Tab-separated table of C-alpha atoms in Angstrom:
chain	number	residue	atom	x	y	z
A	1141	MET	CA	224.028	12.729	-69.147
A	1142	ASN	CA	227.516	14.078	-68.807
A	1143	VAL	CA	230.153	11.488	-69.581
A	1144	ARG	CA	233.847	11.851	-70.022
A	1145	GLY	CA	234.857	13.752	-73.146
A	1146	GLY	CA	234.924	11.993	-76.475
A	1147	SER	CA	237.897	10.196	-77.857
A	1148	ARG	CA	238.512	12.572	-80.758
A	1149	GLY	CA	241.948	13.383	-79.379
A	1150	ASN	CA	243.135	9.814	-78.889
A	1151	LEU	CA	245.409	8.661	-81.681
A	1152	ARG	CA	247.278	5.407	-81.316
A	1153	SER	CA	250.786	5.739	-80.007
A	1154	GLN	CA	253.200	6.497	-82.755
A	1155	SER	CA	256.418	4.575	-83.039
A	1156	PRO	CA	259.495	6.589	-82.107
A	1157	GLY	CA	261.368	7.660	-85.171
A	1158	SER	CA	258.458	6.993	-87.494
A	1159	PRO	CA	259.025	9.752	-90.058
A	1160	SER	CA	255.457	9.820	-91.309
A	1161	GLY	CA	253.867	9.675	-87.859
A	1162	VAL	CA	252.357	6.290	-88.730
A	1163	GLU	CA	252.909	3.309	-86.474
A	1164	SER	CA	255.645	1.061	-87.775
A	1165	GLY	CA	254.276	-2.142	-89.182
A	1166	THR	CA	250.925	-0.532	-89.967
A	1167	PRO	CA	249.744	-1.430	-93.459
A	1168	ARG	CA	249.191	1.512	-95.743
A	1169	ALA	CA	246.162	1.738	-97.948
A	1170	SER	CA	246.467	2.744	-101.539
A	1171	GLY	CA	245.042	6.096	-102.475
A	1172	ARG	CA	245.450	9.620	-101.224
A	1173	PHE	CA	245.041	9.016	-97.478
A	1174	THR	CA	246.224	6.406	-95.070
A	1175	TRP	CA	243.699	5.628	-92.342
A	1176	VAL	CA	245.764	7.693	-89.897
A	1177	GLY	CA	245.696	10.571	-92.356
A	1178	CYS	CA	241.913	10.337	-92.451
A	1179	ILE	CA	241.738	10.577	-88.664
A	1180	VAL	CA	244.080	13.558	-88.504
A	1181	SER	CA	242.186	15.248	-91.313
A	1182	SER	CA	238.855	14.596	-89.605
A	1183	ARG	CA	240.034	16.478	-86.508
A	1184	ALA	CA	241.045	19.456	-88.621
A	1185	ALA	CA	237.896	19.385	-90.740
A	1186	SER	CA	236.150	22.687	-91.206
A	1187	ASP	CA	232.687	21.237	-90.657
A	1188	LEU	CA	231.070	18.246	-89.005
A	1189	ARG	CA	229.885	16.722	-92.290
A	1190	GLN	CA	233.423	16.685	-93.648
A	1191	ALA	CA	234.758	15.209	-90.386
A	1192	ARG	CA	232.127	12.468	-90.465
A	1193	SER	CA	233.024	11.685	-94.070
A	1194	LEU	CA	236.731	11.435	-93.272
A	1195	ILE	CA	236.169	9.207	-90.244
A	1196	ALA	CA	233.975	6.952	-92.402
A	1197	GLN	CA	236.848	6.725	-94.877
A	1198	ALA	CA	239.246	5.827	-92.043
A	1199	ARG	CA	236.884	3.075	-90.889
A	1200	THR	CA	236.829	1.703	-94.425
A	1201	LEU	CA	240.628	1.632	-94.495
A	1202	ALA	CA	240.922	0.101	-90.986
A	1203	PRO	CA	237.631	-1.792	-90.468
A	1204	PHE	CA	238.856	-3.887	-87.543
A	1205	ASP	CA	240.076	-1.022	-85.367
A	1206	ALA	CA	237.774	-0.397	-82.397
A	1207	THR	CA	239.374	2.979	-81.669
A	1208	TYR	CA	238.232	4.406	-84.989
A	1209	ALA	CA	234.776	2.906	-84.640
A	1210	THR	CA	234.515	4.700	-81.293
A	1211	GLN	CA	235.684	7.949	-82.859
A	1212	ALA	CA	233.066	7.543	-85.574
A	1213	GLY	CA	230.447	7.258	-82.832
A	1214	ASP	CA	231.803	10.367	-81.144
A	1215	PHE	CA	231.588	12.303	-84.411
A	1216	ALA	CA	228.086	10.952	-85.005
A	1217	LEU	CA	226.972	12.273	-81.612
A	1218	ASP	CA	228.971	15.469	-82.165
A	1219	LEU	CA	230.060	15.453	-78.514
A	1220	ASP	CA	230.709	18.790	-76.850
A	1221	SER	CA	233.712	19.431	-74.604
A	1222	SER	CA	231.820	17.877	-71.667
A	1223	GLY	CA	230.987	14.738	-73.632
A	1224	ASN	CA	227.314	15.543	-74.180
A	1225	PRO	CA	225.607	14.759	-77.511
A	1226	SER	CA	224.603	17.770	-79.590
A	1227	PRO	CA	221.077	18.437	-80.852
A	1228	ASN	CA	222.165	17.441	-84.380
A	1229	ALA	CA	223.474	14.026	-83.267
A	1230	ASP	CA	223.122	11.169	-85.729
A	1231	TRP	CA	221.916	8.595	-83.197
A	1232	ALA	CA	221.550	5.707	-85.657
A	1233	ARG	CA	225.100	6.120	-86.952
A	1234	ALA	CA	226.381	6.413	-83.369
A	1235	LEU	CA	224.629	3.184	-82.372
A	1236	GLU	CA	226.169	1.349	-85.322
A	1237	ALA	CA	229.642	2.722	-84.592
A	1238	TYR	CA	229.643	2.033	-80.842
A	1239	SER	CA	228.133	-1.426	-81.363
A	1240	SER	CA	230.870	-2.140	-83.892
A	1241	ALA	CA	233.561	-0.942	-81.459
A	1242	ALA	CA	232.136	-3.227	-78.773
A	1243	ARG	CA	232.142	-6.212	-81.167
A	1244	LEU	CA	235.720	-5.402	-82.149
A	1245	GLY	CA	236.779	-5.705	-78.505
A	1246	SER	CA	237.138	-2.127	-77.298
A	1247	TYR	CA	238.577	-1.786	-73.811
A	1248	ALA	CA	237.663	1.882	-73.458
A	1249	PRO	CA	234.965	2.503	-70.845
A	1250	GLU	CA	233.899	5.616	-72.786
A	1251	THR	CA	232.893	3.426	-75.703
A	1252	PHE	CA	230.488	1.501	-73.506
A	1253	GLN	CA	229.265	4.618	-71.696
A	1254	HIS	CA	228.361	6.193	-75.020
A	1255	LEU	CA	226.882	2.910	-76.245
A	1256	ALA	CA	224.688	2.850	-73.130
A	1257	ILE	CA	223.511	6.416	-73.720
A	1258	THR	CA	222.791	5.630	-77.358
A	1259	GLN	CA	220.922	2.423	-76.526
A	1260	GLU	CA	218.846	4.294	-73.940
A	1261	HIS	CA	218.036	6.967	-76.534
A	1262	PHE	CA	216.439	4.246	-78.674
A	1263	GLY	CA	214.590	2.745	-75.704
A	1264	ASN	CA	216.804	-0.337	-75.481
A	1265	HIS	CA	216.996	-0.202	-71.700
A	1266	VAL	CA	218.353	-3.710	-71.094
A	1267	ALA	CA	221.130	-3.177	-73.663
A	1268	ALA	CA	221.901	0.230	-72.126
A	1269	VAL	CA	222.300	-1.267	-68.649
A	1270	THR	CA	224.464	-4.072	-70.058
A	1271	ALA	CA	226.759	-1.553	-71.774
A	1272	ALA	CA	226.969	0.593	-68.612
A	1273	ARG	CA	227.915	-2.485	-66.588
A	1274	ARG	CA	230.639	-3.313	-69.108
A	1275	ALA	CA	232.027	0.224	-68.774
A	1276	LEU	CA	232.140	-0.229	-65.004
A	1277	GLU	CA	233.918	-3.601	-65.383
A	1278	LEU	CA	236.555	-2.030	-67.610
A	1279	ASP	CA	237.355	0.787	-65.175
A	1280	PRO	CA	235.767	0.487	-61.738
A	1281	TYR	CA	237.503	3.723	-60.635
A	1282	ASP	CA	235.994	5.900	-63.361
A	1283	PRO	CA	233.324	8.001	-61.597
A	1284	ASP	CA	231.225	8.345	-64.770
A	1285	SER	CA	230.466	4.631	-65.094
A	1286	PRO	CA	228.783	4.098	-61.690
A	1287	ALA	CA	226.911	7.387	-62.096
A	1288	LEU	CA	225.591	6.289	-65.487
A	1289	LEU	CA	224.660	2.833	-64.200
A	1290	ALA	CA	222.870	4.367	-61.205
A	1291	LYS	CA	220.905	6.688	-63.466
A	1292	LEU	CA	219.897	3.814	-65.747
A	1293	THR	CA	218.849	1.528	-62.896
A	1294	SER	CA	216.960	4.077	-60.809
């Protein structure tokens, strides 16, 4: 199922004039990386395993951020440029990440589209349809959501 590309490229908006590129008012974690640094580093990682490790570290530093939970799911599925999961996808980790993003209140339809695909992979058809419907509610003009819902309900 082709869905819109992953959210690997979506960082939160940075505050103008923020010298470090970190949102103003964002708490910094102690240690070598801030959670934003982990995200940036994960995008530049030389291999998928390293990227997954860095995104896991970012989720530890910012556990209540739905955006990073979604990105963890995208890295777990190892989405290609068309948004399709790769053969080496870590489906269990993706399910945990997308479910977490949904619980944290994500408003991104892609989160719920990918959650639907992941739920369907595990045979959780009712949960997949529910997630696809939520994606459609969030953005009724996104052509991927009705297509996914139609595929799941046919």
